[in-house]
Structures are given as structure tokens and as C-alpha cells.
């Protein structure tokens, strides 16, 4: 897994998990986001998150192990824009 954290600028104080994955370019659309989240492929601050609509606040670390899905690994942190 990549050790570099990509900062993703967001407008508000939080963003839904599925939207963050799309905004960061990790997944192409909401259907793929749902699939990888439902498959326990995403961690938020080290804990598996299975709710696509989970609110991710600025500064939280989202880790996506994309290999089983044929997508890139990612470490994302939403920040102010």
C-alpha cells in the first residue's frame, strides 16, 4: 500500500465517504464506490467502514486497499480548500 497521503480539498467540514472516493479519483462512480465499501475495502482512521454515506471530517485518514478491485491503493485526507 502507498505510504503517501493525498490531501483532498473539500468545501464543507465533512464529505460522504462515497463522494470522497469519487472526488479523489479512486473510483469512477457511485456504483463502484458502493461495491468496494460494501466489501470492507475501506478503512477510516484504521477501522473498516461499510457505510457509503458515512460523514468523513477534515483530517480523518481514509485508506483504500484497491488491489482486489483492480483499482489503485489510496490514502486520503480531506482538508479545507
mmCIF file of C-alpha atoms in Angstrom:
data_model
loop_
_atom_site.group_PDB
_atom_site.id
_atom_site.type_symbol
_atom_site.label_atom_id
_atom_site.label_comp_id
_atom_site.label_asym_id
_atom_site.label_seq_id
_atom_site.Cartn_x
_atom_site.Cartn_y
_atom_site.Cartn_z
ATOM 1 C CA UNK A 1 0.000 0.000 0.000
ATOM 2 C CA UNK A 2 1.203 3.519 -0.724
ATOM 3 C CA UNK A 3 2.529 5.417 2.295
ATOM 4 C CA UNK A 4 1.913 8.848 0.783
ATOM 5 C CA UNK A 5 -1.250 10.608 1.934
ATOM 6 C CA UNK A 6 -3.123 12.575 -0.721
ATOM 7 C CA UNK A 7 -4.869 15.658 0.605
ATOM 8 C CA UNK A 8 -8.293 16.117 -0.987
ATOM 9 C CA UNK A 9 -9.705 19.651 -0.733
ATOM 10 C CA UNK A 10 -13.360 19.798 0.319
ATOM 11 C CA UNK A 11 -15.642 22.836 0.654
ATOM 12 C CA UNK A 12 -17.506 21.867 3.803
ATOM 13 C CA UNK A 13 -16.431 20.464 7.162
ATOM 14 C CA UNK A 14 -17.259 16.915 6.048
ATOM 15 C CA UNK A 15 -17.993 14.794 2.984
ATOM 16 C CA UNK A 16 -19.686 11.437 2.431
ATOM 17 C CA UNK A 17 -17.274 8.548 2.036
ATOM 18 C CA UNK A 18 -18.516 7.570 -1.433
ATOM 19 C CA UNK A 19 -18.213 11.167 -2.621
ATOM 20 C CA UNK A 20 -14.674 11.425 -1.262
ATOM 21 C CA UNK A 21 -13.578 8.327 -3.182
ATOM 22 C CA UNK A 22 -15.086 9.759 -6.391
ATOM 23 C CA UNK A 23 -13.649 13.254 -5.816
ATOM 24 C CA UNK A 24 -10.174 11.797 -5.251
ATOM 25 C CA UNK A 25 -10.443 9.775 -8.471
ATOM 26 C CA UNK A 26 -10.056 6.439 -6.681
ATOM 27 C CA UNK A 27 -13.331 5.155 -8.163
ATOM 28 C CA UNK A 28 -15.152 6.213 -11.318
ATOM 29 C CA UNK A 29 -18.705 6.269 -9.996
ATOM 30 C CA UNK A 30 -21.023 5.652 -7.075
ATOM 31 C CA UNK A 31 -21.727 2.046 -8.030
ATOM 32 C CA UNK A 32 -18.054 1.143 -7.794
ATOM 33 C CA UNK A 33 -17.717 3.116 -4.549
ATOM 34 C CA UNK A 34 -20.626 1.145 -3.072
ATOM 35 C CA UNK A 35 -19.086 -2.159 -4.153
ATOM 36 C CA UNK A 36 -15.676 -1.511 -2.585
ATOM 37 C CA UNK A 37 -17.149 -0.034 0.604
ATOM 38 C CA UNK A 38 -19.619 -2.926 0.978
ATOM 39 C CA UNK A 39 -16.706 -5.367 0.535
ATOM 40 C CA UNK A 40 -14.890 -3.886 3.570
ATOM 41 C CA UNK A 41 -12.178 -2.455 1.314
ATOM 42 C CA UNK A 42 -12.113 0.960 3.013
ATOM 43 C CA UNK A 43 -10.833 1.979 6.454
ATOM 44 C CA UNK A 44 -11.441 5.300 8.209
ATOM 45 C CA UNK A 45 -8.927 6.098 10.938
ATOM 46 C CA UNK A 46 -7.932 2.424 10.955
ATOM 47 C CA UNK A 47 -11.469 0.999 11.278
ATOM 48 C CA UNK A 48 -13.361 -0.743 8.459
ATOM 49 C CA UNK A 49 -16.214 1.472 7.246
ATOM 50 C CA UNK A 50 -19.092 -0.106 5.328
ATOM 51 C CA UNK A 51 -21.428 2.905 5.089
ATOM 52 C CA UNK A 52 -21.088 4.759 1.791
ATOM 53 C CA UNK A 53 -22.829 7.755 3.351
ATOM 54 C CA UNK A 54 -20.547 7.896 6.413
ATOM 55 C CA UNK A 55 -19.546 11.508 7.069
ATOM 56 C CA UNK A 56 -15.781 11.940 6.809
ATOM 57 C CA UNK A 57 -14.495 15.053 8.546
ATOM 58 C CA UNK A 58 -11.448 17.101 7.644
ATOM 59 C CA UNK A 59 -8.298 15.481 8.987
ATOM 60 C CA UNK A 60 -9.614 11.913 9.074
ATOM 61 C CA UNK A 61 -7.475 9.319 7.279
ATOM 62 C CA UNK A 62 -9.239 7.150 4.695
ATOM 63 C CA UNK A 63 -7.330 4.104 3.453
ATOM 64 C CA UNK A 64 -8.437 2.179 0.405
ATOM 65 C CA UNK A 65 -6.779 -1.122 -0.454
ATOM 66 C CA UNK A 66 -7.706 -1.194 -4.104
ATOM 67 C CA UNK A 67 -5.721 -4.190 -5.328
ATOM 68 C CA UNK A 68 -8.501 -6.818 -5.114
ATOM 69 C CA UNK A 69 -10.744 -4.456 -7.082
ATOM 70 C CA UNK A 70 -8.205 -3.717 -9.821
ATOM 71 C CA UNK A 71 -8.043 -0.116 -8.594
ATOM 72 C CA UNK A 72 -5.117 1.791 -7.065
ATOM 73 C CA UNK A 73 -4.391 1.810 -3.350
ATOM 74 C CA UNK A 74 -5.029 5.203 -1.782
ATOM 75 C CA UNK A 75 -4.512 7.080 1.485
ATOM 76 C CA UNK A 76 -6.728 10.156 1.517
ATOM 77 C CA UNK A 77 -7.210 13.015 3.939
ATOM 78 C CA UNK A 78 -9.912 15.639 3.343
ATOM 79 C CA UNK A 79 -8.674 19.173 4.023
ATOM 80 C CA UNK A 80 -10.085 22.685 3.658
ATOM 81 C CA UNK A 81 -9.975 24.152 0.159
#
